[in-house]
Short mmCIF file of C-alpha atoms and ligand atoms in Angstrom, two decimals:
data_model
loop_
_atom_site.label_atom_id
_atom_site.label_comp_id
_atom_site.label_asym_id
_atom_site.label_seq_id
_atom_site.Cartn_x
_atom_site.Cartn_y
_atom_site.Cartn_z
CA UNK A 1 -74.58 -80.03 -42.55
CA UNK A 2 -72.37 -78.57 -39.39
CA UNK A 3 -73.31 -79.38 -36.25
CA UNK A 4 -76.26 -76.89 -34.54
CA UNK A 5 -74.28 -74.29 -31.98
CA UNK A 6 -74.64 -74.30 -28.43
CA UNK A 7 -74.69 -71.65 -25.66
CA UNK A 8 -74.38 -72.67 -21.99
CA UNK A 9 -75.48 -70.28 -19.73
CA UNK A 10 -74.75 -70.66 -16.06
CA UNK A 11 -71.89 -72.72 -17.16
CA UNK A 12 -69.71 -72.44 -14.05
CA UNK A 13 -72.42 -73.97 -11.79
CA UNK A 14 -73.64 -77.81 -11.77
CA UNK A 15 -75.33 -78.13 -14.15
CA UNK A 16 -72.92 -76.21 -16.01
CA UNK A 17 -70.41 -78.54 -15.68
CA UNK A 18 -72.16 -81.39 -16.31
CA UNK A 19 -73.61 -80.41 -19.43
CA UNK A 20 -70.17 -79.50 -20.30
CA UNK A 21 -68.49 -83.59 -19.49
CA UNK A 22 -72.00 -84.82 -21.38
CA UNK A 23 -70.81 -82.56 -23.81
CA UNK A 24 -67.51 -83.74 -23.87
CA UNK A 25 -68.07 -87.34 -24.65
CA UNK A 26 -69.83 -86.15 -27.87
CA UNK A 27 -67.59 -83.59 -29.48
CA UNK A 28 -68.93 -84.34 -32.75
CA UNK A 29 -72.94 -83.27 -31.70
CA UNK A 30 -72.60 -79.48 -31.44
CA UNK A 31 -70.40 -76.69 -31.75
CA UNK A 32 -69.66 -74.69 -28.74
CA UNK A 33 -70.93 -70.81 -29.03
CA UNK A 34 -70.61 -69.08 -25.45
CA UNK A 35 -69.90 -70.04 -21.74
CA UNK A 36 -71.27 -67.94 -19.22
CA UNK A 37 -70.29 -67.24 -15.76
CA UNK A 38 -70.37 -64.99 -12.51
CA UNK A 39 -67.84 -65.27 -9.51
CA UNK A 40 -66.31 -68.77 -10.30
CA UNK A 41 -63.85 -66.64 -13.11
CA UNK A 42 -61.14 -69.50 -12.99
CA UNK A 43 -63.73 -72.22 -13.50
CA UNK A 44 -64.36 -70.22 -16.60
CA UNK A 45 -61.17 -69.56 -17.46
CA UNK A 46 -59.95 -73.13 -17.36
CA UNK A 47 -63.52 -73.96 -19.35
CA UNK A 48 -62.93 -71.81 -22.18
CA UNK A 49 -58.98 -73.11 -22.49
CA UNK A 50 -60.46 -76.87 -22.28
CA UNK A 51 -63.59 -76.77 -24.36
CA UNK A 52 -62.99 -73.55 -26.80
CA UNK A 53 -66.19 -71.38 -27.30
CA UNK A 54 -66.48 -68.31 -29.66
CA UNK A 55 -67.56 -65.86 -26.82
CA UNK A 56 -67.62 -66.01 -22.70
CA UNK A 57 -69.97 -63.56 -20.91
CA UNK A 58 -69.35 -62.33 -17.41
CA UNK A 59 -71.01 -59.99 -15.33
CA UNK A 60 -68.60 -56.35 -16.05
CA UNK A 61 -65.62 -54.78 -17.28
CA UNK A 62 -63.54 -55.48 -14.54
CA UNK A 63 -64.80 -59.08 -14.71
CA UNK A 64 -63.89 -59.17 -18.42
CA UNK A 65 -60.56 -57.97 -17.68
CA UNK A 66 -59.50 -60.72 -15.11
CA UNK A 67 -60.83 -63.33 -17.76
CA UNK A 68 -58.41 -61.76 -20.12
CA UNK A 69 -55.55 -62.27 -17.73
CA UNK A 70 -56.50 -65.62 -17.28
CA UNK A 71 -57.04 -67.15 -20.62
CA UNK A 72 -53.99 -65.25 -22.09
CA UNK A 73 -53.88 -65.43 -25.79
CA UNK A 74 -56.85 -68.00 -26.32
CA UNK A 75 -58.48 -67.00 -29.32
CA UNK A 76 -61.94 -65.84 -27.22
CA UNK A 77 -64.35 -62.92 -27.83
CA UNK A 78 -65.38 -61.70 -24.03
CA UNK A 79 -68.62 -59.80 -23.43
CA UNK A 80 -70.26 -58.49 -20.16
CA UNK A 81 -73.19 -57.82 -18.81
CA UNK A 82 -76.94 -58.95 -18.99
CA UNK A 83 -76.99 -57.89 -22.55
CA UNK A 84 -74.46 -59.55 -23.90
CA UNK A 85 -76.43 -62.71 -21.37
CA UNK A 86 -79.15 -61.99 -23.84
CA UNK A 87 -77.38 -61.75 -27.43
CA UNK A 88 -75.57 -64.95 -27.06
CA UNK A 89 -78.85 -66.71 -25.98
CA UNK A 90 -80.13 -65.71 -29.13
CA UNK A 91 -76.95 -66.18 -31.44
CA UNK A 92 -77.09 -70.13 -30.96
CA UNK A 93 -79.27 -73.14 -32.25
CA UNK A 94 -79.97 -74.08 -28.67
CA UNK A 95 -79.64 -72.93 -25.51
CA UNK A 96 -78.91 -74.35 -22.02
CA UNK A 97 -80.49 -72.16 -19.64
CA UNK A 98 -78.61 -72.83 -16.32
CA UNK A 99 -78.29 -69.68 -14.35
CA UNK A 100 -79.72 -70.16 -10.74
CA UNK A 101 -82.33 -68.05 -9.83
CA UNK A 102 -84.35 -64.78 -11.31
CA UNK A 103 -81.12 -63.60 -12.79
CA UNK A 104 -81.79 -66.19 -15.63
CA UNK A 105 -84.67 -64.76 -16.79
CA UNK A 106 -84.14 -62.38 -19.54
CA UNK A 107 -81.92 -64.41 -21.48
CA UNK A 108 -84.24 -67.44 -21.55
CA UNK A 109 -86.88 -65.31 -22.79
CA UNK A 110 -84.64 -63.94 -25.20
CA UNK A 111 -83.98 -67.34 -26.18
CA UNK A 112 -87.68 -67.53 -26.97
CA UNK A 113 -88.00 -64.71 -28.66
CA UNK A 114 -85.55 -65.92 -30.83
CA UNK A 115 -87.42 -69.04 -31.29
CA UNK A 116 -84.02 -71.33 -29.99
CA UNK A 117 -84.36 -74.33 -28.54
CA UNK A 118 -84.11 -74.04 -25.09
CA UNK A 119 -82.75 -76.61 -22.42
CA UNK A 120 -84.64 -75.15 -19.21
CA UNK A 121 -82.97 -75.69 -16.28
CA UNK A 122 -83.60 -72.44 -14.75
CA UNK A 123 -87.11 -73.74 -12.95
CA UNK A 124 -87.54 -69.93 -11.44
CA UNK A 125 -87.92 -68.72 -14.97
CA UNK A 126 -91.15 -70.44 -15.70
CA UNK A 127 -91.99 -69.67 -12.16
CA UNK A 128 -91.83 -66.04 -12.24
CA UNK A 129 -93.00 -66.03 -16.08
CA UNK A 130 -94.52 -69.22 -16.91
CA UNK A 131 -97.38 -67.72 -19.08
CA UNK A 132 -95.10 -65.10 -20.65
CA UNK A 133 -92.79 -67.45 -21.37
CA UNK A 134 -95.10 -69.60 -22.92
CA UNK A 135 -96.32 -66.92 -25.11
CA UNK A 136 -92.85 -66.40 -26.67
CA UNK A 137 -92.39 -69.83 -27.49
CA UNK A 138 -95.00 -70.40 -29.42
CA UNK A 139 -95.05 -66.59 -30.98
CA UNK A 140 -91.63 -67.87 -32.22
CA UNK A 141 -91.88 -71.37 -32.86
CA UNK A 142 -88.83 -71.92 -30.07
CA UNK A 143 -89.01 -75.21 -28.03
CA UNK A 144 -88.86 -76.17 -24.27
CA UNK A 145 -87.11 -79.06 -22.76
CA UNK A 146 -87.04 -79.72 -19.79
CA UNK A 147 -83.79 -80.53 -17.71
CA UNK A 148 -85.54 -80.34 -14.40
CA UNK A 149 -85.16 -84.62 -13.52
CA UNK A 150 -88.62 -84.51 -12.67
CA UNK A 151 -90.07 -82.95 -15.70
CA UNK A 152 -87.40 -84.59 -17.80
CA UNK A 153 -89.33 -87.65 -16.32
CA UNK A 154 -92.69 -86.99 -17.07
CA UNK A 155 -91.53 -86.08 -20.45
CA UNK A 156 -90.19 -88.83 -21.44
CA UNK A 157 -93.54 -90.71 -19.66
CA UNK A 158 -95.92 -88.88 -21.66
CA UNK A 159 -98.10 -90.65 -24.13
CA UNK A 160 -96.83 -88.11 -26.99
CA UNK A 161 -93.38 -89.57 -28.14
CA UNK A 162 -91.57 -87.47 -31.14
CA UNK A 163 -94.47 -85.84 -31.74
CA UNK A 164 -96.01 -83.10 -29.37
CA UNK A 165 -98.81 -82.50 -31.66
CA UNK A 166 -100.60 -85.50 -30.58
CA UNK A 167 -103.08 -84.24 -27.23
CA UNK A 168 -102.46 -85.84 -24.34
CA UNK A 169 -105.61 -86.74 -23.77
CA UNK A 170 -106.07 -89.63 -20.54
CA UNK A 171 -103.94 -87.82 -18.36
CA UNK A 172 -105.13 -88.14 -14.87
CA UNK A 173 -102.17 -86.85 -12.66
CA UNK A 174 -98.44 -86.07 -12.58
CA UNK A 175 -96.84 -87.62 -10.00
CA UNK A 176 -93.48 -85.44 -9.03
CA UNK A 177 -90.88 -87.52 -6.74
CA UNK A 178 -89.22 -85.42 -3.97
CA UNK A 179 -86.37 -87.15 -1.95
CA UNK A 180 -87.60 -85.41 1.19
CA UNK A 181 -83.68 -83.46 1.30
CA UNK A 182 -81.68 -83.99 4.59
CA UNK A 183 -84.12 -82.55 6.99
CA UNK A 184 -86.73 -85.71 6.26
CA UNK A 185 -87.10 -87.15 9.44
CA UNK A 186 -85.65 -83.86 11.33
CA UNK A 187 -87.86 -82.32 14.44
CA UNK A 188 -88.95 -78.76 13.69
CA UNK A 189 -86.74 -78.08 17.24
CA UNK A 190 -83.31 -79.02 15.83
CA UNK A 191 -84.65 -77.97 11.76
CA UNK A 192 -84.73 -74.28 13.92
CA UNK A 193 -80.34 -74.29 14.33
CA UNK A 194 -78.99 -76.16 11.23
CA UNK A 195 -76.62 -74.51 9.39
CA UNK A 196 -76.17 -73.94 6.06
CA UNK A 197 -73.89 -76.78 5.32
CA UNK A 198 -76.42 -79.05 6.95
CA UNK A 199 -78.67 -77.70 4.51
CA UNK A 200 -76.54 -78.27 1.61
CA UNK A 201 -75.72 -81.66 1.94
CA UNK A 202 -78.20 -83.55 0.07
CA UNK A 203 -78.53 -86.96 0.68
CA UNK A 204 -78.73 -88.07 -3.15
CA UNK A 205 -77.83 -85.24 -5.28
CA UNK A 206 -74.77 -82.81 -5.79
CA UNK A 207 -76.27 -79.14 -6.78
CA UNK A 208 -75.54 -75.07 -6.28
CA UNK A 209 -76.40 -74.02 -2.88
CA UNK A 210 -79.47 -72.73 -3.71
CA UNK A 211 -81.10 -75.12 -4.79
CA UNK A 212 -79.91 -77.49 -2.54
CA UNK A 213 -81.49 -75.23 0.51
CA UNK A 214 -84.79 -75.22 -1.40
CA UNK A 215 -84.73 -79.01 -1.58
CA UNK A 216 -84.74 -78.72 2.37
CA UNK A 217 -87.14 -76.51 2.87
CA UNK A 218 -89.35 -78.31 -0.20
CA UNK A 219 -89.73 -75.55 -1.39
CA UNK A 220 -87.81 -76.70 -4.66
CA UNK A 221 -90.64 -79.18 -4.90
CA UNK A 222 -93.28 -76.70 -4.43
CA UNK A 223 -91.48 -74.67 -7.79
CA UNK A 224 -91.44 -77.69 -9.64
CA UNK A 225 -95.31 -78.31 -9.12
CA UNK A 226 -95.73 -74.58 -10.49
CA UNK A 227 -92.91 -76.01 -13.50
CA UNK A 228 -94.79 -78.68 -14.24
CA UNK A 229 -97.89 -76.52 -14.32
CA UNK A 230 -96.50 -74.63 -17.22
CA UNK A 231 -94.74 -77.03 -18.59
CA UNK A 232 -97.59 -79.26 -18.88
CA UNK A 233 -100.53 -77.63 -18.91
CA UNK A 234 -101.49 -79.73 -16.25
CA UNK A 235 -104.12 -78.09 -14.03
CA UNK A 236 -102.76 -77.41 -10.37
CA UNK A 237 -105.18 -80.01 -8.79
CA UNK A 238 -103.66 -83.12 -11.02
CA UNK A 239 -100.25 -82.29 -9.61
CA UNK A 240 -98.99 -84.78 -6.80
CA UNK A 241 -95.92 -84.99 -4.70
CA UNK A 242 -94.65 -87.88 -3.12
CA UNK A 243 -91.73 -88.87 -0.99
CA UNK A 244 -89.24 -91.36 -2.33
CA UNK A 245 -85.90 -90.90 -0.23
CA UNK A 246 -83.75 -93.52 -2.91
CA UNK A 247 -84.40 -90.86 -5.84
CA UNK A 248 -84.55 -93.88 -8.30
CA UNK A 249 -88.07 -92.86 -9.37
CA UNK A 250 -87.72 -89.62 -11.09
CA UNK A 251 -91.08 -88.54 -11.69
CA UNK A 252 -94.59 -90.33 -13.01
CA UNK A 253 -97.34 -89.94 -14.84
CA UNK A 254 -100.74 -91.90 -14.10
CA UNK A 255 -103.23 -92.18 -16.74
CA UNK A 256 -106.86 -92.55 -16.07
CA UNK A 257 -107.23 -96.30 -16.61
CA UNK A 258 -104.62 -97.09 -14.10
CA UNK A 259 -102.01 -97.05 -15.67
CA UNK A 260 -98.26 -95.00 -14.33
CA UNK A 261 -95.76 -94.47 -16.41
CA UNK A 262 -92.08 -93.85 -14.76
CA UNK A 263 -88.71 -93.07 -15.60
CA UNK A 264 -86.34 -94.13 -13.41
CA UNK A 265 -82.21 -94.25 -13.52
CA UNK A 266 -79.52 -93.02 -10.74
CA UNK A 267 -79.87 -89.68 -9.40
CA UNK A 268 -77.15 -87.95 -12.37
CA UNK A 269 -78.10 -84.88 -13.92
CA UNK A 270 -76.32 -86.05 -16.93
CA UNK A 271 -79.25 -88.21 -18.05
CA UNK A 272 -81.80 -85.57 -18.13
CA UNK A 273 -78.93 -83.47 -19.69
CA UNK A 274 -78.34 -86.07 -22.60
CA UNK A 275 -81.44 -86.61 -23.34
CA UNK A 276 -82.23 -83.55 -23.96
CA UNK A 277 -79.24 -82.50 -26.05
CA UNK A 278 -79.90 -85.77 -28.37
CA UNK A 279 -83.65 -85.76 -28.50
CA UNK A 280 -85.08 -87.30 -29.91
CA UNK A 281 -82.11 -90.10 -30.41
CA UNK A 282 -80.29 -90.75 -27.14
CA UNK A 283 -76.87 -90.90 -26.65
CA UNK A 284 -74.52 -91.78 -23.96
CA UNK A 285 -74.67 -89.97 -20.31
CA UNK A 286 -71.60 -91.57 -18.59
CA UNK A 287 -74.09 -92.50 -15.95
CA UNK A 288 -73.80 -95.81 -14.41
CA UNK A 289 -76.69 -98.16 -15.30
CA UNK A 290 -79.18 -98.72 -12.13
CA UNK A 291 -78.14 -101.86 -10.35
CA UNK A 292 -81.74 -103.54 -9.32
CA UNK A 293 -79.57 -105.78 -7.20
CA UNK A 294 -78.15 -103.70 -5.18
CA UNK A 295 -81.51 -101.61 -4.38
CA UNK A 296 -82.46 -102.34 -0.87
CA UNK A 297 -86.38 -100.93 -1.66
CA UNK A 298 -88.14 -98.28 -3.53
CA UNK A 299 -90.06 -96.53 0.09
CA UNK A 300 -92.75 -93.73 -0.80
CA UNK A 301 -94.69 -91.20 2.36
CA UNK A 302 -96.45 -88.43 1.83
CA UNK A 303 -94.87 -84.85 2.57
CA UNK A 304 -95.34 -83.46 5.95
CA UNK A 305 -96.81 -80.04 5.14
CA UNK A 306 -96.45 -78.65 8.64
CA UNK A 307 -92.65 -79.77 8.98
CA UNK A 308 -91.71 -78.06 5.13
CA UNK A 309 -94.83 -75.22 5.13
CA UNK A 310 -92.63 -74.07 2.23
CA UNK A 311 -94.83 -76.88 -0.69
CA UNK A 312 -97.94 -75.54 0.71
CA UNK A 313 -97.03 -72.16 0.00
CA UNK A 314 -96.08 -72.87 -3.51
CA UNK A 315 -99.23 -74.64 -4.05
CA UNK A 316 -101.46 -71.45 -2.58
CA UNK A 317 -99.32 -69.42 -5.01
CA UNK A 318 -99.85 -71.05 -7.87
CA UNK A 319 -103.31 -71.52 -7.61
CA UNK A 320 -103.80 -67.44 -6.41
CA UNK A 321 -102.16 -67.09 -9.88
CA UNK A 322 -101.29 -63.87 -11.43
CA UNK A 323 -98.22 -62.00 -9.94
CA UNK A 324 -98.57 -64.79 -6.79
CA UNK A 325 -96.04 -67.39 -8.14
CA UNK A 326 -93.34 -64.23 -8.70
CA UNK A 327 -93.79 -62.51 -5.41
CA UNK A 328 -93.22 -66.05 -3.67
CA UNK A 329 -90.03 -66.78 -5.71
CA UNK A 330 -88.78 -63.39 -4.85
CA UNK A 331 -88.77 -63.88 -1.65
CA UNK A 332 -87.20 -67.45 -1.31
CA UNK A 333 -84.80 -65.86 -3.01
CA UNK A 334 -84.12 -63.22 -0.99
CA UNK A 335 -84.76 -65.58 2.57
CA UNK A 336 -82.66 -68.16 1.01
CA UNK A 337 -79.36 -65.74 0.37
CA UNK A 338 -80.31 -64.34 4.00
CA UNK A 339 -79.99 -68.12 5.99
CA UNK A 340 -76.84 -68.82 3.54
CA UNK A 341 -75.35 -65.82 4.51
CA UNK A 342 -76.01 -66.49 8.40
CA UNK A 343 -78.51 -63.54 8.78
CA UNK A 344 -81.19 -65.55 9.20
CA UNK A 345 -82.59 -68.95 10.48
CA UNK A 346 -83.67 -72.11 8.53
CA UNK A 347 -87.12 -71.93 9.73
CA UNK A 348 -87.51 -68.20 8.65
CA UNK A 349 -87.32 -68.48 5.02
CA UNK A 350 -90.68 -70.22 5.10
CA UNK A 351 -92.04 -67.25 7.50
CA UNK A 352 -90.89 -64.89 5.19
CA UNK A 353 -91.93 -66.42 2.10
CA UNK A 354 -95.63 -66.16 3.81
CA UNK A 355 -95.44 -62.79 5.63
CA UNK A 356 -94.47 -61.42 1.73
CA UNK A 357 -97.09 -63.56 -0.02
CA UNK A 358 -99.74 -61.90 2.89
CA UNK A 359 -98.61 -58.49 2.33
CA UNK A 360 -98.50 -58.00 -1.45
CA UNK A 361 -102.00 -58.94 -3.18
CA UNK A 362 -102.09 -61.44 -5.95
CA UNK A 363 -102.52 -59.31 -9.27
CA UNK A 364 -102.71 -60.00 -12.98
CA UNK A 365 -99.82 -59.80 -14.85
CA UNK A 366 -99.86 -57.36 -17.48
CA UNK A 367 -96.30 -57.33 -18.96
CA UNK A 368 -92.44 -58.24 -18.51
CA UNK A 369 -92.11 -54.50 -16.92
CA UNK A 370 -95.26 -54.96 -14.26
CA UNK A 371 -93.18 -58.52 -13.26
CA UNK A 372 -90.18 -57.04 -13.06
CA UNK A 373 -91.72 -54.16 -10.85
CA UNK A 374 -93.70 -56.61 -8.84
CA UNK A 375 -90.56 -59.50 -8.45
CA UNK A 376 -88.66 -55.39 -6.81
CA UNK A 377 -91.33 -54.85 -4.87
CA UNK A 378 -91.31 -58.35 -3.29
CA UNK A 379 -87.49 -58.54 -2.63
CA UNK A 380 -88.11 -54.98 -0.76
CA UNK A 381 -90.94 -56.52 1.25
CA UNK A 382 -88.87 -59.85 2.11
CA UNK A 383 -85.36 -57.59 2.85
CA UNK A 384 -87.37 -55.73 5.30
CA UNK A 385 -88.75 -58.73 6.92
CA UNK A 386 -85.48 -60.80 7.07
CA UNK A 387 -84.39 -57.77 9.13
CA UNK A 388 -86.82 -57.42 11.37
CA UNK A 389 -86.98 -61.08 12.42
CA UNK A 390 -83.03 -61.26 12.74
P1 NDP B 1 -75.10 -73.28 -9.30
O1 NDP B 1 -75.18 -72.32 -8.19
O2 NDP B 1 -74.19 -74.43 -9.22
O3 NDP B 1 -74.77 -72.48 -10.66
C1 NDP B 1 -75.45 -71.30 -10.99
C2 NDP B 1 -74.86 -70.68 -12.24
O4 NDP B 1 -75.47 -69.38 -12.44
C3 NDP B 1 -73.36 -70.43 -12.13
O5 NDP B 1 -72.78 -70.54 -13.41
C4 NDP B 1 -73.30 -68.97 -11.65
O6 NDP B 1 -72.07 -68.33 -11.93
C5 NDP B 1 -74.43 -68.38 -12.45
N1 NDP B 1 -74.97 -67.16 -11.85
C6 NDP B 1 -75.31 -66.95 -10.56
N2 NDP B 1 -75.80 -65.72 -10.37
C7 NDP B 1 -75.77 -65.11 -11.58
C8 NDP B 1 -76.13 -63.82 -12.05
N3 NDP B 1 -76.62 -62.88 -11.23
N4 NDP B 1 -75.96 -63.54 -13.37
C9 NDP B 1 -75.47 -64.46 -14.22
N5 NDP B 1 -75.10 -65.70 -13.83
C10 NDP B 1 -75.26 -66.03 -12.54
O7 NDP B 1 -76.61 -73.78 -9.57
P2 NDP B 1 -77.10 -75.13 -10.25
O8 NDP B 1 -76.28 -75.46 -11.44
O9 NDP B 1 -77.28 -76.17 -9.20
O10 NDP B 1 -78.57 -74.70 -10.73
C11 NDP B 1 -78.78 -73.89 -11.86
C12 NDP B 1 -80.28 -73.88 -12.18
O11 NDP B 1 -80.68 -75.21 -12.51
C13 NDP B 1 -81.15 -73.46 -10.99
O12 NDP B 1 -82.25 -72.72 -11.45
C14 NDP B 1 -81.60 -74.78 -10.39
O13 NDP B 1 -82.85 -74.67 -9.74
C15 NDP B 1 -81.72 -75.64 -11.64
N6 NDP B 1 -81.57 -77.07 -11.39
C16 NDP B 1 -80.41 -77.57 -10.87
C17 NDP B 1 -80.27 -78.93 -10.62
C18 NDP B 1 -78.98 -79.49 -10.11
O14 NDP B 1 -78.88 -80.71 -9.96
N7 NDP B 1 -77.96 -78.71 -9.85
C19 NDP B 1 -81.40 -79.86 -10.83
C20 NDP B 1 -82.55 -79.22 -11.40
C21 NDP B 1 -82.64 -77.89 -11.64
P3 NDP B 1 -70.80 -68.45 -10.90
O15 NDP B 1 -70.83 -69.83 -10.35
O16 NDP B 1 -69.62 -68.22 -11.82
O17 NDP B 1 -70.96 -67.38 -9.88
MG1 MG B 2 -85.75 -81.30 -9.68
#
């Protein structure tokens, strides 16, 4: 039997590249169908020359062109635009979803409609879609993994094993670990004038700017308890965060007689990566076993709420339900790319995030077209806002 194919979307960013050196230690495991990328063309470029994929997907012609130039006469079919995003999601045995952002969702839910297995990195996906989402994977028999280290935790800490048929009864709470991001022990004063490499500097992880931002605000955190929501089924009320600053603990999940399972391991991508491209054998990550030796203490706190208003939001969001979850995403989004692009403060992407939340009602959803429509209407609402407060 050949090895199953593989499409990596996103493949230029962080994750990209690290599912492409787990990749790389296993040549044998899959066989590579598309890389996909946006701005970083040379990344790609040098990608495609190293690892060899059928197809590469960038964003238009001109785009396509450049690649051209750049690869020379590598054997390489070149697509662009979001459909061609969408075909090769749905050409390959699995998929690693790993564009940042709402940008990523139509060709994870094409993956799903195709029934692929999916490698979800892309937590804004399930966050704008969750249900929807949901839907398609089981209308077409695809599967979810998660790649998120938190939910890759609580997966693997889940009383289910191989086989996800099994209920998970005697669940009484997820626990989701949050490292608290460089603005932990910050005063709201001084969190008012940091700049965006401030922001991006986490203290334990490497990641795209984006989501290293939301990791200051918390407002990754606060998607992740809306992830693990989905993922889960796990009503919003079981759903705790805590503060661990060593990120050794990568999520838990407490059963109700007593009982908390972990998963821990150094903060690497590659392990949630690897597991999920073997599962449900493991194989090797390239990540350094944990040294208990040289940990000076596992330290947990409880999130300050009015310091990072950004979890509290999520949390309101998700349990408005409906189009609430979308309209909040939207607008990190757009509040995010505003403080990274220096048009607006740190502090205002939670302001915004509310003021948008206030102004457009929570609503049913009733299709893809009524979110898309909705996730518009929202970036309108937060561009509008970002300019009046700059
Ligand atoms: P990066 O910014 O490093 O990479 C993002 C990728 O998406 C790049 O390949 C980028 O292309 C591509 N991209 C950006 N915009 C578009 C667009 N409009 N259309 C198509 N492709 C686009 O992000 P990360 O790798 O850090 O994160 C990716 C996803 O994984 C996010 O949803 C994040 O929340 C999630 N995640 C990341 C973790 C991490 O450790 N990095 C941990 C857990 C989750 P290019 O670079 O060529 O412009
Ligand atoms: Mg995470």
């Amino acid at each position: 039997m050949s090895a199953p194919s593989i499409s990596i979307l996103g493949a230029t960013g962080s994750i990209g590249n690290s599912t492409l050196d787990v990749l790389a230690r296993h040549p044998e495991r899959y066989r590579l169908h598309a890389l996909t990328g946006h701005r970083r063309l040379a990344t790609l470029a040098e990608q495609c020359v190293a690892f060899k994929p059928q197809r590469a997907v960038v964003p238009d012609a001109a785009a396509a062109e450049q690649l051209r130039m750049m690869v020379g006469t590598l054997e390489l079919d070149i697509a662009y635009g979001e459909r061609a995003l969408e075909e090769v999601a749905t050409e390959s045995d699995v998929v690693m979803a790993a564009i940042v952002g709402a940008a990523g969702l139509p060709a994870a839910l094409a993956a799903a409609r195709a029934g692929r297995r999916i490698l979800l990195a892309n937590k804004e996906a399930l966050v704008m879609a969750g249900q929807l989402m949901l839907d398609l994977v089981a209308a077409h028999g695809a599967t979810l993994l998660p790649i998120d280290s938190e939910h890759n935790a609580v997966f693997q800490s889940l009383p289910r094993g191989r086989d996800t048929s099994v209920p998970a009864d005697g669940i009484a709470r997820l626990i989701l670990t949050a490292s608290g991001g460089p603005f932990r022990n910050m005063t709201l004063e001084r969190m008012a004038t940091v700049t965006p490499d401030e922001a991006c500097a986490h203290p334990n992880w490497v990641m795209g700017r984006k989501i290293s931002v939301d990791s200051a605000t918390l407002m990754n955190k606060g998607l992740e308890v809306i992830e693990a929501h989905w993922l889960f089924g796990v009503p919003p009320e079981k759903i705790e965060v805590v503060i661990h600053p060593q990120s050794v603990i990568h999520s838990m999940v407490g059963y109700v007689d007593g009982s908390v399972l972990a998963q821990l391991g150094n903060p690497d991508m590659r392990t949630p990566i690897a597991h999920a491209l073997a599962y449900p054998e493991r194989m090797d990550a390239g990540v350094a076993p944990l040294d208990f030796s040289q940990l000076s203490g596992l330290h947990f706190e409880s999130p300050d709420l009015v310091r990072f208003p950004c979890l509290a939001l999520a949390k309101t969001a998700l349990g408005a339900g409906g189009s609430a979850p979308a309209v909040l995403n939207a607008a990190n989004e757009v509040a995010v790319e505003a403080f990274l692009d220096g048009r607006a403060g740190f502090l205002s992407i939670s302001q915004v995030v509310e003021a948008t939340l206030e102004r457009i009602a929570a609503e049913p959803l009733e299709s893809l077209e009524h979110l898309l429509e909705i996730d518009r209407r929202a970036r309108a609402e937060a561009r509008n806002l970002v300019e009046h407060r700059a």
